[in-house]
Coordinates of C-alpha atoms and ligand atoms in Angstrom, one line a residue:
X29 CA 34.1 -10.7 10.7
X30 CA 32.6 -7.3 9.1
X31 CA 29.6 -6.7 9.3
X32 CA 27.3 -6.3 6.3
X33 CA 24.3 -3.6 6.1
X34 CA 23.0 -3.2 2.7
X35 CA 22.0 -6.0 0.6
X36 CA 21.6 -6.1 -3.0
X37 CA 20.5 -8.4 -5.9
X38 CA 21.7 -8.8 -9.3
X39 CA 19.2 -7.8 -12.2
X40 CA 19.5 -11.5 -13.1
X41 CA 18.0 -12.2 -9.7
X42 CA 14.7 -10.3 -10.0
X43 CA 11.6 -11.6 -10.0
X44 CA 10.6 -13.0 -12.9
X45 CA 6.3 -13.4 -11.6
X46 CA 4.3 -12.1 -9.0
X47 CA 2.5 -13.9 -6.4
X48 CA -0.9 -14.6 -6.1
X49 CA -1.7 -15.3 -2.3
X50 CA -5.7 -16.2 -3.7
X51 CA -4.4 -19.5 -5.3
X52 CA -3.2 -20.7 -1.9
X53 CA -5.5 -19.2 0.6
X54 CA -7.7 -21.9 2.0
X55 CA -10.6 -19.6 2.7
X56 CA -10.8 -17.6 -0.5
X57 CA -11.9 -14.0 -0.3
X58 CA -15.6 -13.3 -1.3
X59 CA -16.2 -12.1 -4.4
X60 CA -17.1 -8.0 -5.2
X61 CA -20.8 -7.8 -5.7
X62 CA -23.3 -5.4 -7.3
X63 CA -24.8 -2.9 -5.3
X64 CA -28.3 -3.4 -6.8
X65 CA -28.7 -6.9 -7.9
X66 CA -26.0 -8.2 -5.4
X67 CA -24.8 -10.5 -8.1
X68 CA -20.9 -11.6 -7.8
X69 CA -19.1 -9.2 -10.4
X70 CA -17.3 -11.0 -13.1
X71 CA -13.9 -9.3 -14.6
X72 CA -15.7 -8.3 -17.8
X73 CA -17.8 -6.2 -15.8
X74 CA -15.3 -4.9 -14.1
X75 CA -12.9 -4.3 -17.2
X76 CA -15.9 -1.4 -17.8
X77 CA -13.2 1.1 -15.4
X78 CA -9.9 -1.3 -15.4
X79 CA -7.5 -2.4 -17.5
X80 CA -9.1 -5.8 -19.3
X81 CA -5.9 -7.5 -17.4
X82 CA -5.8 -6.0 -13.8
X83 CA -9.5 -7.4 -13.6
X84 CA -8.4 -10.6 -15.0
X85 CA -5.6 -10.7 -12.0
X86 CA -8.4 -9.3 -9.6
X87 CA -10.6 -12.3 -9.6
X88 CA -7.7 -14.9 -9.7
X89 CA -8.2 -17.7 -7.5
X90 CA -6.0 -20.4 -9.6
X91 CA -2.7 -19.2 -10.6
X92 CA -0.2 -18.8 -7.7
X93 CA 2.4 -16.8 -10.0
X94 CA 1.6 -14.5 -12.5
X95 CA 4.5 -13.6 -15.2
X96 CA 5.8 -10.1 -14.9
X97 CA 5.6 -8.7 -18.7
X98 CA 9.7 -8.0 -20.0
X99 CA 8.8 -4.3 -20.4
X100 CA 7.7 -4.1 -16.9
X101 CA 10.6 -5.7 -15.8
X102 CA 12.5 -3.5 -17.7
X103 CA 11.3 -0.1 -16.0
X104 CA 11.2 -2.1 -12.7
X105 CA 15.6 -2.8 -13.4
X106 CA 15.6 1.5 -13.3
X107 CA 15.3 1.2 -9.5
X108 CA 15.1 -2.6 -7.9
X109 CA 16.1 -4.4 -6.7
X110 CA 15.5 -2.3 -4.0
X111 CA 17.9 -2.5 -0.5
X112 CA 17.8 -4.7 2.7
X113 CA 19.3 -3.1 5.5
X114 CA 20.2 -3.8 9.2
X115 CA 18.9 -0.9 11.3
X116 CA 22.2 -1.6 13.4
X117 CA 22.5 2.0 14.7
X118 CA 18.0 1.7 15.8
X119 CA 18.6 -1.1 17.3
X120 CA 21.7 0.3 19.4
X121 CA 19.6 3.4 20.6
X122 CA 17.0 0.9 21.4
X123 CA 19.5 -1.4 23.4
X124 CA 17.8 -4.1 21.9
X125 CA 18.6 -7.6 21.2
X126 CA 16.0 -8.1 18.3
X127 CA 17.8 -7.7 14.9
X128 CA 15.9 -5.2 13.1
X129 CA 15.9 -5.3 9.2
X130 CA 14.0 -2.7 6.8
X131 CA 13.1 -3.4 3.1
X132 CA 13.7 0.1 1.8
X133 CA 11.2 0.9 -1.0
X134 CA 11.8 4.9 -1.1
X135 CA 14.9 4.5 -2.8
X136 CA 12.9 5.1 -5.9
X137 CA 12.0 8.5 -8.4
X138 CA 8.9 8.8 -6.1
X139 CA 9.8 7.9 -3.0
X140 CA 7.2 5.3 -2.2
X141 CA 6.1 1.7 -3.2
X142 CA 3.2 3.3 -5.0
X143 CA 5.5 2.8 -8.5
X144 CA 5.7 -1.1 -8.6
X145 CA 1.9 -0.8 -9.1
X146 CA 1.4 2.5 -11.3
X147 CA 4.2 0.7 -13.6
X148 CA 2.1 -2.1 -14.0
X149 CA -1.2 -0.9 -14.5
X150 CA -0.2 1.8 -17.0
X151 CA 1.6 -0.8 -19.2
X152 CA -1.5 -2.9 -19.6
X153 CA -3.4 0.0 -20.3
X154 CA -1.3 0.9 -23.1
X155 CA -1.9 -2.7 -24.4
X156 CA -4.9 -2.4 -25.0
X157 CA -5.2 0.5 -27.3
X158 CA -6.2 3.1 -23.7
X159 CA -4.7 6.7 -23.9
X160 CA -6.0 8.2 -20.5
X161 CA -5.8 7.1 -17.3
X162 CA -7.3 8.9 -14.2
X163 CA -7.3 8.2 -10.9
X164 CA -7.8 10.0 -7.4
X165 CA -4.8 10.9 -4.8
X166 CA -5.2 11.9 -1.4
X167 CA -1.8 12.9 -0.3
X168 CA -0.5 12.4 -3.5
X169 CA 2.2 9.5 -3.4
X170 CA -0.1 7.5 -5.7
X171 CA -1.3 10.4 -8.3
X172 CA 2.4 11.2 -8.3
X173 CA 3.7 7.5 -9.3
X174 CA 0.8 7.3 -12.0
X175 CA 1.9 10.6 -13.4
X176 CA 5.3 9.0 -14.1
X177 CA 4.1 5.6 -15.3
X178 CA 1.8 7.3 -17.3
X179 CA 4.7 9.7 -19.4
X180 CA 6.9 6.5 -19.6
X181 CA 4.2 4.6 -21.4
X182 CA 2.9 7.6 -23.5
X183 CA -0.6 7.3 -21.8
X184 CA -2.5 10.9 -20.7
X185 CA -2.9 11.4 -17.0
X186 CA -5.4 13.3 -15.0
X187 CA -5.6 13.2 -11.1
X188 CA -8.5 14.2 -8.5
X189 CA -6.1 15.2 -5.8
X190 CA -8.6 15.8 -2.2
X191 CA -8.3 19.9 -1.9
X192 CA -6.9 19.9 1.5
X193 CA -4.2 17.8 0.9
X194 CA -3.7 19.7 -2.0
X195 CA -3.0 22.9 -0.1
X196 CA -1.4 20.8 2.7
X197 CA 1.3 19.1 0.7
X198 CA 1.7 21.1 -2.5
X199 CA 4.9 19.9 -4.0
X200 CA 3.1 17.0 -4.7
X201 CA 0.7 18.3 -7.1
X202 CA 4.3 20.1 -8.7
X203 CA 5.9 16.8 -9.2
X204 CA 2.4 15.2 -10.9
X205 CA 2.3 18.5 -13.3
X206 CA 6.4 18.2 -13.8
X207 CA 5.8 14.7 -15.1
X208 CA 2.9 15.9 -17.3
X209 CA -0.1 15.1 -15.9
X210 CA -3.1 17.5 -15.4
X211 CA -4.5 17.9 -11.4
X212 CA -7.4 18.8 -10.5
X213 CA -8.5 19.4 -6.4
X214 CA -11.2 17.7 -5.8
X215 CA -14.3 18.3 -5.5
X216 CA -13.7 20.2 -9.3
X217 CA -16.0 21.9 -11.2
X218 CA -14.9 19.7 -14.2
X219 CA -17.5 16.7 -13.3
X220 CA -21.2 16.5 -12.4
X221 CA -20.3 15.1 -9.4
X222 CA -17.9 17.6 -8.2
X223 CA -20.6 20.5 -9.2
X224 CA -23.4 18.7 -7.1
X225 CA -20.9 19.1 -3.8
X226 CA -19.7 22.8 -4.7
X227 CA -23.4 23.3 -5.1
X228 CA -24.5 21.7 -2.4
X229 CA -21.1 22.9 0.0
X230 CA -19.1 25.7 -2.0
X231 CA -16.2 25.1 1.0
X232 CA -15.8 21.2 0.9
X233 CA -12.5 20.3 1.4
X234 CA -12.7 17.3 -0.2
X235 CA -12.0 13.6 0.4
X236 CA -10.7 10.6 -1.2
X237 CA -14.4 9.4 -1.2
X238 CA -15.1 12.9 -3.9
X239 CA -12.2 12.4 -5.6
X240 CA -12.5 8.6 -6.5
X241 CA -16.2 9.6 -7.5
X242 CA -14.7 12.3 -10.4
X243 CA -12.3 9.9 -11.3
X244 CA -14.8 7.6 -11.7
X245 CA -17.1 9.8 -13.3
X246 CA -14.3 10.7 -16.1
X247 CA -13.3 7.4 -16.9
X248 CA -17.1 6.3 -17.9
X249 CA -17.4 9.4 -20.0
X250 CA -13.9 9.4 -21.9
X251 CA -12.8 7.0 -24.3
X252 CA -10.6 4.9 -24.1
X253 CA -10.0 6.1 -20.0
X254 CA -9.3 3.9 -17.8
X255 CA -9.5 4.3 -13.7
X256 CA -6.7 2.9 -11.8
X257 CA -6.3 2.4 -8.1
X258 CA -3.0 2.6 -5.9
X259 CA -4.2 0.3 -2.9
X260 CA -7.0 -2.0 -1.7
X261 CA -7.7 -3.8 -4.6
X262 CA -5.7 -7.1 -5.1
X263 CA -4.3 -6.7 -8.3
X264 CA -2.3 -4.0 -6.3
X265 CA -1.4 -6.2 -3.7
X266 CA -0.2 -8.7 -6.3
X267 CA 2.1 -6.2 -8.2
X268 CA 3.8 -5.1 -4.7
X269 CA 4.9 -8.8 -4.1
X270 CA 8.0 -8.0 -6.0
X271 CA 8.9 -6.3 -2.2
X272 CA 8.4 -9.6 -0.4
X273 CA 10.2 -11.8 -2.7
X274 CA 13.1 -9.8 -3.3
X275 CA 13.7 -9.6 0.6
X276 CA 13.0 -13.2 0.6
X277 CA 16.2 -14.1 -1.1
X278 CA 18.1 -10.8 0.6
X279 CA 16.8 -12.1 3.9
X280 CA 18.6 -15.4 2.8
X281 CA 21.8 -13.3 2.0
X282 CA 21.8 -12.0 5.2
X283 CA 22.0 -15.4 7.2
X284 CA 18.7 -15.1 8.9
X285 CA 14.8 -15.3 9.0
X286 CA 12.1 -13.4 10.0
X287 CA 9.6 -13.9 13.2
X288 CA 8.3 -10.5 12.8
X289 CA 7.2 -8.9 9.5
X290 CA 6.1 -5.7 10.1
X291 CA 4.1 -2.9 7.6
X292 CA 2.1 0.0 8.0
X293 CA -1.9 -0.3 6.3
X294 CA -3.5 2.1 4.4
X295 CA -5.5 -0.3 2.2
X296 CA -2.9 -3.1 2.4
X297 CA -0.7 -3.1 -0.9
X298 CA 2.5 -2.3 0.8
X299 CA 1.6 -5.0 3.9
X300 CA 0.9 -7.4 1.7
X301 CA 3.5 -7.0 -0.8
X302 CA 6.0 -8.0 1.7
X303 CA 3.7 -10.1 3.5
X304 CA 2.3 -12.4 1.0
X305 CA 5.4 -14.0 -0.1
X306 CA 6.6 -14.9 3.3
X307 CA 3.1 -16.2 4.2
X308 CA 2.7 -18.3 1.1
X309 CA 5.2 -21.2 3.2
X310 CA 2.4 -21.1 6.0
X311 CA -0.9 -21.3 3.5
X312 CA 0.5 -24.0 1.6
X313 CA 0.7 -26.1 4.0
X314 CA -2.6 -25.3 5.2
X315 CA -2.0 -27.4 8.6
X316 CA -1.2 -24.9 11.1
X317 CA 2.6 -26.0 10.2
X318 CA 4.5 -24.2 7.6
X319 CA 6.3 -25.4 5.2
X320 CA 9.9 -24.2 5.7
X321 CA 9.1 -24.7 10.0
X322 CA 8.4 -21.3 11.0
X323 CA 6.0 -19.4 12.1
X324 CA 5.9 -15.5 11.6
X325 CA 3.9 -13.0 13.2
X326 CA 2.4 -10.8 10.6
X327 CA 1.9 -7.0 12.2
X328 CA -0.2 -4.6 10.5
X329 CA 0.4 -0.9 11.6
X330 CA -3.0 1.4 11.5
X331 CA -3.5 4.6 12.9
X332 CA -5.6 4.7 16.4
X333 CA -7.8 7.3 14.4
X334 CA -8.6 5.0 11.7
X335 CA -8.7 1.5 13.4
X336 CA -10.4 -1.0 10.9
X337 CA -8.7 -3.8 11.8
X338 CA -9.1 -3.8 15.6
X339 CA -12.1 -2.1 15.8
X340 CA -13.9 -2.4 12.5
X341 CA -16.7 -4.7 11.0
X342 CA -16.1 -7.3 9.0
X343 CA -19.1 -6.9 6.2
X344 CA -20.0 -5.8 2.6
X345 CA -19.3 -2.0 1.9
X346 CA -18.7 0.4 -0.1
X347 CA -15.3 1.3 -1.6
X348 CA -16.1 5.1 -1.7
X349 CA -18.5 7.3 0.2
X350 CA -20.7 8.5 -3.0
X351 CA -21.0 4.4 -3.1
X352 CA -20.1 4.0 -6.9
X353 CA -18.2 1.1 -6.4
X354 CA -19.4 -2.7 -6.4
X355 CA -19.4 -3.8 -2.5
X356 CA -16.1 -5.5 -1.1
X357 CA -16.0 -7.4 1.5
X358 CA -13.9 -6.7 4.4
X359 CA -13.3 -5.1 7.2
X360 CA -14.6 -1.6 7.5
X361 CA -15.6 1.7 9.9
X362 CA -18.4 2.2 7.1
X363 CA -17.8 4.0 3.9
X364 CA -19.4 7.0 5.6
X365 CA -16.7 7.3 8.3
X366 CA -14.5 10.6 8.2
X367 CA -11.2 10.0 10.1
X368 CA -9.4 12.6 11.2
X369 CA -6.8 15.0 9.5
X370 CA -3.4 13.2 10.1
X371 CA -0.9 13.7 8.2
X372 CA -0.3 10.0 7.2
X373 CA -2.9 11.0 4.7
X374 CA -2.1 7.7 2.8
X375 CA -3.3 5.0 5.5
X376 CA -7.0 7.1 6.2
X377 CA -9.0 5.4 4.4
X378 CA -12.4 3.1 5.6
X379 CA -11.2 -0.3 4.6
X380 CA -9.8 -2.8 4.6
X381 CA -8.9 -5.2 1.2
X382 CA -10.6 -8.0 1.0
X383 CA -7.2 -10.5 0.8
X384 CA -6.1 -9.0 3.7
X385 CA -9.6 -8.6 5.6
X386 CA -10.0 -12.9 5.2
X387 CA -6.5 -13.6 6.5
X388 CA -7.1 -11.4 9.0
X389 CA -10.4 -13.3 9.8
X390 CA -8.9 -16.3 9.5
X391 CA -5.9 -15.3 12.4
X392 CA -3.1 -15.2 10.0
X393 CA -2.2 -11.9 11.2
X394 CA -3.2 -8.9 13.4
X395 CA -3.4 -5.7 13.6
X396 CA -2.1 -2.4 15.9
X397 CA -2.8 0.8 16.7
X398 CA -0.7 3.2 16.6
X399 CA -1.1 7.3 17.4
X400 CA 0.0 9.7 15.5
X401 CA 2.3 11.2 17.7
X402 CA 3.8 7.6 18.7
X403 CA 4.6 7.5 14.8
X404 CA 6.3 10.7 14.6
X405 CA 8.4 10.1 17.7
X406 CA 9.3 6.7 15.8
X407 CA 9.9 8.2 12.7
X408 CA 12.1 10.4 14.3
X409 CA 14.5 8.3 16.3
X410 CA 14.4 6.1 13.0
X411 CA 16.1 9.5 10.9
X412 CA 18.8 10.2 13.5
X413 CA 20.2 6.8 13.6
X414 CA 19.3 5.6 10.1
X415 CA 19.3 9.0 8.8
X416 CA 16.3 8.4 6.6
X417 CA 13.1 10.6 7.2
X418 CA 10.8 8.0 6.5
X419 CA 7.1 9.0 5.1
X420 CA 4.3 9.5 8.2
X421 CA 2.4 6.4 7.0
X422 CA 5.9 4.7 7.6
X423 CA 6.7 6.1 10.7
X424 CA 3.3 3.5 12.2
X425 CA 5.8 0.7 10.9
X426 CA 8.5 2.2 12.8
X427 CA 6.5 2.5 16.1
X428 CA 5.4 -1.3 15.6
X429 CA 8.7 -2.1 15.0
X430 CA 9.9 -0.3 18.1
X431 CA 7.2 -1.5 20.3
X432 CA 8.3 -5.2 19.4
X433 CA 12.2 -4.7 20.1
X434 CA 11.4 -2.9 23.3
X435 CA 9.4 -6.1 24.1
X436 CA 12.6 -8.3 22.6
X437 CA 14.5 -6.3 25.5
X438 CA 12.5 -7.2 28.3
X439 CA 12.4 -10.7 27.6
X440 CA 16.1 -11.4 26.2
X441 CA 14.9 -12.3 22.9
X442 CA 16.8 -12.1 19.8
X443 CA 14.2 -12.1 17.3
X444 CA 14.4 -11.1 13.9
X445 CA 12.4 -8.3 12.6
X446 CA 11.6 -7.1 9.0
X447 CA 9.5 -3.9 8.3
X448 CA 8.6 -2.0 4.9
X449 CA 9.9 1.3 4.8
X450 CA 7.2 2.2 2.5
X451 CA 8.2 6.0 1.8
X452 CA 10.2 8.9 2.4
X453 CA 8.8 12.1 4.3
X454 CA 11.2 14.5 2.5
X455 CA 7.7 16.4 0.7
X456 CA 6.2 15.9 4.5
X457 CA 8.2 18.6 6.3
X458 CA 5.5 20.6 7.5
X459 CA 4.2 17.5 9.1
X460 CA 7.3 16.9 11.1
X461 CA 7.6 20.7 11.7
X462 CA 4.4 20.5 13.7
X463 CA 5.7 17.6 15.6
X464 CA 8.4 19.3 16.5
X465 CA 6.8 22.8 17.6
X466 CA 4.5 20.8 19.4
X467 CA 1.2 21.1 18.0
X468 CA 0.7 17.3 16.8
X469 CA -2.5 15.9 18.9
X470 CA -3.4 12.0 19.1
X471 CA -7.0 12.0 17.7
X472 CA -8.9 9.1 18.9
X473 CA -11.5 6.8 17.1
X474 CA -15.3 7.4 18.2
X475 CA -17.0 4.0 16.9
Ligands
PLP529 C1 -0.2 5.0 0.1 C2 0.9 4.7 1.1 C3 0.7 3.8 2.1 C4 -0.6 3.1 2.4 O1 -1.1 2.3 1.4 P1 -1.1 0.7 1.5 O2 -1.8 0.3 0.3 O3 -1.7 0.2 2.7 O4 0.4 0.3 1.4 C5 1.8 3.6 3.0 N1 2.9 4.3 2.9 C6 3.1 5.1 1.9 C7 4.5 5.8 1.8 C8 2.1 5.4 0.9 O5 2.3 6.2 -0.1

């Protein structure tokens, strides 16, 4: 019989709700408290810097599905469903019994999962009666999908991109201004906050802990701003389910079932988006039995340099390094932590979210380290049998991936494996040019 690679849905079968892991967890995450009168934060007084609905969905504990809106769904149709594919030709190279599937969310304008979110978020905003949305960006996948979401709403857009990434990766910042939004590096003169670090450092080169501050700072002093966020926060997580129950039913098409799901972590939208829907069988039974008889082995792919999940604390802290933000818990280097400059600019951040932080608590899942070089190697092998250059925050799912068929080959094992191919790395050449001249180092975590 022929084999089959690619796997498809008809419109008619996409998701029609999101899932909301909360409802089912038996341990529910803690709530967000105020820094000052460590009160638990309530979604009106968060709905002061989000959309009115994205706090709603934040706090959520009850419903298990949330309806998509039609006009979501409608801008979702322009690119999902999104592929399932059998990394036949990895899994040859690898000699490898595992069978090795990828859910491949680059396929899209932007070339990351960061859209099912900004699509969201922008269209709730519009809603209710908000014409400016700002945010911050690191390497710029997230400020890049909200300046799209933004223009296909009619909502204005401004982005704190970090300086140095700015410099490091500027097509980015061409693609944010292409689709009409204004981008400022961060720290800018353009806030108080930014002025009090040029003041106090006239070279900083900026970090996502700046930039979220100015974002921050602009959406309290504009009306009708709102700030939005591209990971960490669950409302994020919620909207990137559509990636776990599309390959749910594509999984089915494909005969089989995962033991593995694999995702790299940043802040945990793309993990859990695929994750979530797969784990809801296992939480809703609640017994240490799922529900369907399986049992998968959720992987998490960090970067050695940024280890939260192996080597981090599980407490209250801060989402930013200014400390603006109400305190999350979950686990966390501390919000004063600077990793190191790799280019997988997307997964260094401090924390943890906090869904993600209690099933991790909880032994749900785990997490793995992975170095940079070990990812670049991966995503290499991964473009000249798949022919994909996947993203460098990718390439730690690749590595995972790799590191559990190797395993699969030892032991005779044919276990099915799914990862999130979260990105592309086609704005990350220079990144893969250093690889390849050599001059990539493995920086390692001082805790
Ligand atoms: C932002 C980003 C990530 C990390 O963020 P998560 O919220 O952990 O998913 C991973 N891959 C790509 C391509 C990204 O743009």
């Amino acid at each position: 019989m022929e084999k089959q690679k690619r796997f498809l849905l008809p419109e008619s079968e996409l998701p029609r709700q999101w899932y909301n892991i909360q409802a089912d967890m038996i341990n529910k995450p803690l709530p967000p408290i105020h820094p000052q009168t460590k009160e638990p934060l309530s979604a009106d007084d968060l709905a002061h810097i989000f959309a009115a609905e994205c706090a709603r969905q934040e706090l959520d504990q009850t419903h298990s599905w949330i309806d998509i809106p039609d006009e979501v769904r409608e801008r979702y149709k322009a690119y999902r469903s999104t592929p399932l594919v059998r990394a036949y030709a990895l899994e040859q190279a690898l000699g490898t019994p595992a069978h090795i599937y990828f859910k491949n969310e680059s396929v899209n304008p932007l070339g990351s999962h960061k859209i099912n979110s900004a699509l969201p978020q922008c269209y709730y905003c519009k809603q209710e009666g908000v014409t400016n949305v700002t945010t911050e960006t690191g390497a710029g996948q997230w400020g890049a999908a909200l300046s799209y979401a933004a223009k296909t709403f009619g909502l204005e857009c401004a982005v704190y991109q970090v300086k140095i990434s700015m410099q490091q990766k500027p097509y980015r910042s061409s693609i944010m201004r292409t689709f009409g939004a204004t981008v400022e590096g961060s720290p800018s003169m353009s806030t108080r906050a930014g002025k009090d670090i040029i003041t106090r450092d006239p070279h900083h080169p900026g970090s996502l802990g700046t930039a979220i501050s100015e974002a921050i700072e602009l959406a309290t002093t504009t009306p009708n701003c709102k700030y939005t966020l591209g990971s960490v926060l669950n409302h994020v997580s919620l909207h990137q389910t559509v990636i776990g129950l599309e390959a749910e039913k594509q999984m089915e098409m494909a005969g089989e079932y995962p033991d593995t799901i694999i995702a790299c972590f940043g802040g945990g939208s793309n993990f859990g988006g695929l994750a979530f829907p797969f784990m809801r069988h296992q939480l809703q039974k609640g017994n240490g039995k799922s529900s369907n008889g399986k049992w998968i082995d959720f992987i998490a792919a960090e970067p050695s340099s940024c280890p939260k999940l192996t080597k981090g604390k599980f407490e209250y802290d801060f989402g930013d390094s200014a400390g603006y933000t109400p305190l999350l818990p979950m686990f966390t280097l501390g919000h004063d932590f600077k990793p190191a400059n790799i280019h997988a600019g997307g997964l260094r951040y401090h924390g943890a979210g906090t869904i993600v932080s209690q099933l991790l608590k909880d032994g749900y899942m785990r997490g793995v380290d992975i170095p940079q070089t070990e990812s670049f190697k991966a995503g290499l092998l991964f473009a000249q049998t798949e022919g994909i250059i996947p993203a460098p925050e990718s390439g730690h799912a690749i590595a995972a991936t790799i590191r559990e068929a190797l395993a699969c080959k030892k032991t005779g094992e044919e276990k099915v494996i799914l990862f999130n191919l979260s990105g592309h790395g086609l704005i990350d050449m220079t990144a893969y040019d250093s690889f390849l001249n050599g001059d990539l180092t493995d920086p390692v975590y001082e805790g």
